[in-house]
N, CA, C and O atoms as CSV, one atom per row, in Angstrom:
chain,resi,resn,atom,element,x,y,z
A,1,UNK,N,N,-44.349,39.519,4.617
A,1,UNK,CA,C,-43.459,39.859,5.693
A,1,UNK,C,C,-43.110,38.615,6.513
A,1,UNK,O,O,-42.051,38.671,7.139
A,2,UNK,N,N,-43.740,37.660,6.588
A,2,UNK,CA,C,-43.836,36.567,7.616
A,2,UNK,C,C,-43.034,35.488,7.047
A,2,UNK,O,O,-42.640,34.447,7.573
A,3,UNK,N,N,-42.835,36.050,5.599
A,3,UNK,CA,C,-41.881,34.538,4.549
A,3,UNK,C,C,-40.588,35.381,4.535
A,3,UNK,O,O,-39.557,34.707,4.513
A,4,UNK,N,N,-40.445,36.670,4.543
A,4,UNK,CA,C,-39.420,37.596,5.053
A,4,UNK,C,C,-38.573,37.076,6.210
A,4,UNK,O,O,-37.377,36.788,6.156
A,5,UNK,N,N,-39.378,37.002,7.260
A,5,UNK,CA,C,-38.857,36.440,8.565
A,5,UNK,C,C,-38.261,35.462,8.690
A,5,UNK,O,O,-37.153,35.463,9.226
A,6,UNK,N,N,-38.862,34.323,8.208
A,6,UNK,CA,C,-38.571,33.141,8.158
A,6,UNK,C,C,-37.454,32.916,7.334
A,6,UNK,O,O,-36.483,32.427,7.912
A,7,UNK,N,N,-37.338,33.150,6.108
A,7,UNK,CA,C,-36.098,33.189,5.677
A,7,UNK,C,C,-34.860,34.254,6.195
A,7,UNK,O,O,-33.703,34.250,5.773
A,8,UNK,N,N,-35.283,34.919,6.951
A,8,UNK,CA,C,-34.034,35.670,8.156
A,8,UNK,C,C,-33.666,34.492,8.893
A,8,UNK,O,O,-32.560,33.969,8.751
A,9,UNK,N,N,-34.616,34.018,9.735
A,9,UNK,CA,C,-34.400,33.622,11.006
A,9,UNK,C,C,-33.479,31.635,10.404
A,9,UNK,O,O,-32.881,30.828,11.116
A,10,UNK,N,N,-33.793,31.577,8.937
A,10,UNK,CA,C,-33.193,30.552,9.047
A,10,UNK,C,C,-31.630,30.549,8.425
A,10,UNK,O,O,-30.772,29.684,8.601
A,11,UNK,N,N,-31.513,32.029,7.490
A,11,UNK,CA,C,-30.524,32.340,6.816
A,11,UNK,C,C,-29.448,32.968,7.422
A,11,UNK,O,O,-28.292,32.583,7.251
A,12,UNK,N,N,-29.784,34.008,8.192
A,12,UNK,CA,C,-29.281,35.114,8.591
A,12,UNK,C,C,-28.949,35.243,9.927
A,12,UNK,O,O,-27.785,35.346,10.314
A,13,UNK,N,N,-30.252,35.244,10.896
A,13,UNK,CA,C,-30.133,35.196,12.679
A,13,UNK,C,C,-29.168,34.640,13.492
A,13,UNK,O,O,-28.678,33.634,12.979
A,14,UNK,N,N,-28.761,34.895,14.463
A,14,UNK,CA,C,-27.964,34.393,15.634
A,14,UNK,C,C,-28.306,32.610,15.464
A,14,UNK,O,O,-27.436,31.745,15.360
A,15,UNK,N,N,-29.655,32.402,15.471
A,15,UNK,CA,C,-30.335,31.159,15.755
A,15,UNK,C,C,-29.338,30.272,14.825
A,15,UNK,O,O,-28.446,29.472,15.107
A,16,UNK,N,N,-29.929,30.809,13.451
A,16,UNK,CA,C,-29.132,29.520,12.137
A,16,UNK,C,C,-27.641,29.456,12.544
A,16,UNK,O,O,-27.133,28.385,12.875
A,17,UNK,N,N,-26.748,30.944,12.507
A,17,UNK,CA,C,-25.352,30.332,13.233
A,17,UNK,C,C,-25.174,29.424,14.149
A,17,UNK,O,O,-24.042,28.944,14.083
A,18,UNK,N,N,-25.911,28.931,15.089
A,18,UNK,CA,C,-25.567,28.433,16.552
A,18,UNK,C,C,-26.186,26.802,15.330
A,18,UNK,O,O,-25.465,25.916,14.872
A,19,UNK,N,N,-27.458,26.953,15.185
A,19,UNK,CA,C,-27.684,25.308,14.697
A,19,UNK,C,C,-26.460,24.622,13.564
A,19,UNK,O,O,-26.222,23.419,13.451
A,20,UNK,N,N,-25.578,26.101,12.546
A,20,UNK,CA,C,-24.890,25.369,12.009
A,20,UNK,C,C,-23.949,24.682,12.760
A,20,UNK,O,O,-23.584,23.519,12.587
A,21,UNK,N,N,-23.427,25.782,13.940
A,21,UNK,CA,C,-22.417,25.025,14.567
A,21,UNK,C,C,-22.648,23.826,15.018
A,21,UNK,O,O,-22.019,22.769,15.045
A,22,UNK,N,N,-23.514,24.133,15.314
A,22,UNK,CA,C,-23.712,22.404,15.896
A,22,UNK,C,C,-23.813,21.280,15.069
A,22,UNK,O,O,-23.196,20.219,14.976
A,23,UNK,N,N,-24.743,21.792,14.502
A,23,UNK,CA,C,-24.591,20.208,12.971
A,23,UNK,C,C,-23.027,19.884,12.735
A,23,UNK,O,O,-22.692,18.707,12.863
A,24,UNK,N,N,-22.128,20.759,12.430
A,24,UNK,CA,C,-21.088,21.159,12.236
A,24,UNK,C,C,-20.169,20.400,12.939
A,24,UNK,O,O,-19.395,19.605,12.404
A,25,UNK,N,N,-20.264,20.719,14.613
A,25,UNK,CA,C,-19.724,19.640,15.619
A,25,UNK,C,C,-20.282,18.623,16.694
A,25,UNK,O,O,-19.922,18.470,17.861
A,26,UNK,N,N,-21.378,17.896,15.887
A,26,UNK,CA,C,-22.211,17.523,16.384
A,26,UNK,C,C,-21.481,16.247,17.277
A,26,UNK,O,O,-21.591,15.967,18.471
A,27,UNK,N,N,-20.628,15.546,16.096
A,27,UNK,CA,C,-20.131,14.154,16.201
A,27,UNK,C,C,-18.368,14.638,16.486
A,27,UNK,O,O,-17.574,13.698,16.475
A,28,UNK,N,N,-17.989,15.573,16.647
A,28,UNK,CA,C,-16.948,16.142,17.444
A,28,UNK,C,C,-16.020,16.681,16.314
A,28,UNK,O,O,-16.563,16.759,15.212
A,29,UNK,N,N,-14.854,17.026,16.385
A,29,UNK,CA,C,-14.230,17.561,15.346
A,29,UNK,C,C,-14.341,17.194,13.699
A,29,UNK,O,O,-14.301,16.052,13.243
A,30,UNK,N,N,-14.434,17.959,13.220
A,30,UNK,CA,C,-14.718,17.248,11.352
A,30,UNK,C,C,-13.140,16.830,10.959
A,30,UNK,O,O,-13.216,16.118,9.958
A,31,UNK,N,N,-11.775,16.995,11.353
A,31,UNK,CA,C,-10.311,16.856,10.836
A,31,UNK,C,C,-10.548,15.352,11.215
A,31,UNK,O,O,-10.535,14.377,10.464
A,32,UNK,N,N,-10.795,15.415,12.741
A,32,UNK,CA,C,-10.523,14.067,13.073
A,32,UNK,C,C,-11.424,13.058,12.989
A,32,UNK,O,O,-11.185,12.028,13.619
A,33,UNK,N,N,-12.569,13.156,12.236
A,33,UNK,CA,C,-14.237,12.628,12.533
A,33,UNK,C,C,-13.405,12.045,10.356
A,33,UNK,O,O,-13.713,10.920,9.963
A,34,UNK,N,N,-12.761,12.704,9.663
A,34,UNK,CA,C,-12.259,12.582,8.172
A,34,UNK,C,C,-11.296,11.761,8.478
A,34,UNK,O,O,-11.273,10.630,7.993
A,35,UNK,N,N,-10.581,12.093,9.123
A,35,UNK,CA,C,-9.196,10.957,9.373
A,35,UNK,C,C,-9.912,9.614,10.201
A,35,UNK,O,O,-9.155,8.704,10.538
A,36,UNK,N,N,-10.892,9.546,10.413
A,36,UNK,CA,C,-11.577,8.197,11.224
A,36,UNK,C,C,-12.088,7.298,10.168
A,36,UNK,O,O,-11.852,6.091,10.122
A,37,UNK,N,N,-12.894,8.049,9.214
A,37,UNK,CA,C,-13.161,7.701,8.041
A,37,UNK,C,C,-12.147,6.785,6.963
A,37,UNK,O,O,-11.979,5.591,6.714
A,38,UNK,N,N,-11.735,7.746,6.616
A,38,UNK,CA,C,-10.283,7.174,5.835
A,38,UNK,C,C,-9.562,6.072,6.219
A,38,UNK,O,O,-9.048,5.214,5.501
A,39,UNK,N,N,-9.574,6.212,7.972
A,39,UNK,CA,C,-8.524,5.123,8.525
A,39,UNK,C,C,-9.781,3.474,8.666
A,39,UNK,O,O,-9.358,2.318,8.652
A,40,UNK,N,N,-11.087,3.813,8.771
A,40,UNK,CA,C,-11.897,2.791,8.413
A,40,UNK,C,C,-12.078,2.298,7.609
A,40,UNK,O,O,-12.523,1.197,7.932
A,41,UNK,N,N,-11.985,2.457,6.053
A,41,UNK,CA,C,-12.345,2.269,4.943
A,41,UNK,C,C,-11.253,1.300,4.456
A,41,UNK,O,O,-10.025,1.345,4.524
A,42,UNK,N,N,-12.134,0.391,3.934
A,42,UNK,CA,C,-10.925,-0.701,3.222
A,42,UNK,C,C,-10.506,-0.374,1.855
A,42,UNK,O,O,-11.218,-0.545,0.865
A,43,UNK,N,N,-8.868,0.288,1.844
A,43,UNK,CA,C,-8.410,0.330,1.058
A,43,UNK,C,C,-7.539,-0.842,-0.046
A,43,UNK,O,O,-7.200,-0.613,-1.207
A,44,UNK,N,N,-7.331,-2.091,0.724
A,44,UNK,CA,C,-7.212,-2.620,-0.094
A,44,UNK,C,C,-7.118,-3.469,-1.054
A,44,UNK,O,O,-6.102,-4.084,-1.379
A,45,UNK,N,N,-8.647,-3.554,-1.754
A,45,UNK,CA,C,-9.121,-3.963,-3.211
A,45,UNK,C,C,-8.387,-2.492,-4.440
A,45,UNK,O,O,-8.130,-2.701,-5.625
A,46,UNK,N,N,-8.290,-1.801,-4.084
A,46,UNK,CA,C,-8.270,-0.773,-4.377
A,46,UNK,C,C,-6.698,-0.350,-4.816
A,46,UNK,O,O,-6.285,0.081,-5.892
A,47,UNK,N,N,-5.668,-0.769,-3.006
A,47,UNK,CA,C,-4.516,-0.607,-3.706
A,47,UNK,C,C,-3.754,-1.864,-4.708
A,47,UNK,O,O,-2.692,-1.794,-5.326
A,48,UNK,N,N,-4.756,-3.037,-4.601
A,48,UNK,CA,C,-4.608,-4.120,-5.267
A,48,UNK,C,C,-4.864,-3.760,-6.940
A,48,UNK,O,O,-4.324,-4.297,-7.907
A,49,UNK,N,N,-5.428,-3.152,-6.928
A,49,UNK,CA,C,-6.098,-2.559,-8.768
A,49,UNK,C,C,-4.930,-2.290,-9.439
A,49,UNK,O,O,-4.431,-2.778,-10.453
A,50,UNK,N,N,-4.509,-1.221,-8.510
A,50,UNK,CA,C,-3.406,-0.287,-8.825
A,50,UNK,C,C,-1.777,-0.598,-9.257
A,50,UNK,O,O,-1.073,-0.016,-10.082
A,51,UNK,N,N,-1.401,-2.015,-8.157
A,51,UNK,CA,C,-0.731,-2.528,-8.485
A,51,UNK,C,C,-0.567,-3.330,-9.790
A,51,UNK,O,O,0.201,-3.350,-10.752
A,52,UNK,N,N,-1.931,-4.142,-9.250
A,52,UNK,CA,C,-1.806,-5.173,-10.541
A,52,UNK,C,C,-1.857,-4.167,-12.099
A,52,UNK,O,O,-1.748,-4.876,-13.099
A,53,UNK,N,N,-1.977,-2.947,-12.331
A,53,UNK,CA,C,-2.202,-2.135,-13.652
A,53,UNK,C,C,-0.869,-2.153,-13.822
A,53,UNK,O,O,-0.326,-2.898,-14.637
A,54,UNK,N,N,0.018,-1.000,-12.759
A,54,UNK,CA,C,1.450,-1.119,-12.707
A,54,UNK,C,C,2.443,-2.408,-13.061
A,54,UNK,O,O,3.556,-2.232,-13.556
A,55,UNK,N,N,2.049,-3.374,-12.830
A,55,UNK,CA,C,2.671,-4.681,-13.195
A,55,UNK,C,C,2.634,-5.366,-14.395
A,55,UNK,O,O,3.470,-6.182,-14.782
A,56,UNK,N,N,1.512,-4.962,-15.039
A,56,UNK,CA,C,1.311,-4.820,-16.539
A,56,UNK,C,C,2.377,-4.289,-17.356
A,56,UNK,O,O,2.496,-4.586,-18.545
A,57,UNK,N,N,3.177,-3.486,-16.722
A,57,UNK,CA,C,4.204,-2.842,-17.711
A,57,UNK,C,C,5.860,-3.068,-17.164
A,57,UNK,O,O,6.423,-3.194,-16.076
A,58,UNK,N,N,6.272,-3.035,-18.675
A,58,UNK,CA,C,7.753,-3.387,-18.223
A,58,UNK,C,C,8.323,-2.496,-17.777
A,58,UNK,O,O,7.690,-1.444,-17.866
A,59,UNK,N,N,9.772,-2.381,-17.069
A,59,UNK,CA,C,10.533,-1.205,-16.927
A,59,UNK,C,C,10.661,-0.399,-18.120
A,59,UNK,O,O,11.323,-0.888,-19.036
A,60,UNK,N,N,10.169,0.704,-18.274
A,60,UNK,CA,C,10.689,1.989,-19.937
A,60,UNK,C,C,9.631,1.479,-20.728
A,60,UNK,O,O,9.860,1.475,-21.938
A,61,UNK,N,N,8.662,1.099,-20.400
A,61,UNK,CA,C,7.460,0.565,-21.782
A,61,UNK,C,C,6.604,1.864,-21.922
A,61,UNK,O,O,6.104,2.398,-20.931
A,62,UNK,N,N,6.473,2.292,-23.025
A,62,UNK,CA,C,5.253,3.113,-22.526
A,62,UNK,C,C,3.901,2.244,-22.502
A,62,UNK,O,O,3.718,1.111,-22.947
A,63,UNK,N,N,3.086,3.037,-21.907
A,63,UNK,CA,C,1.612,2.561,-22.143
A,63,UNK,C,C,0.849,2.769,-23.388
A,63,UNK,O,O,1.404,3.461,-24.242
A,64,UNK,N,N,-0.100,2.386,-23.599
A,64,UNK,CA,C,-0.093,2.107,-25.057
A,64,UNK,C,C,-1.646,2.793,-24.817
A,64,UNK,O,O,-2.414,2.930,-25.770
């Protein structure tokens, strides 16, 4: 009964809703906490790859 409980009180109860929320918005909105992310991250080595692949090919070539 007592492993019953415990898996209520961490699954199910008022309690676990309120701690998800919070984990949830701990560090403030998740839209804008993703767009902070993204806008930090150095993109570009990355859009450099991309290009230089694209430049590999002529106009109408296929890829091979």
């Amino acid at each position: 009964m007592k492993l019953f409980r415990l898996l209520w009180d961490t699954c199910v109860s008022v309690f676990s809703g309120r701690q998800a929320l919070y984990e949830y918005y701990f560090f403030g909105d998740p839209v804008r906490m993703a767009g902070a992310y993204v806008a930090s991250y150095d993109r570009e080595p990355y859009k450099a790859r991309v290009r230089a692949f694209l430049d590999g090919y002529e106009a109408g070539e296929e890829p091979a």
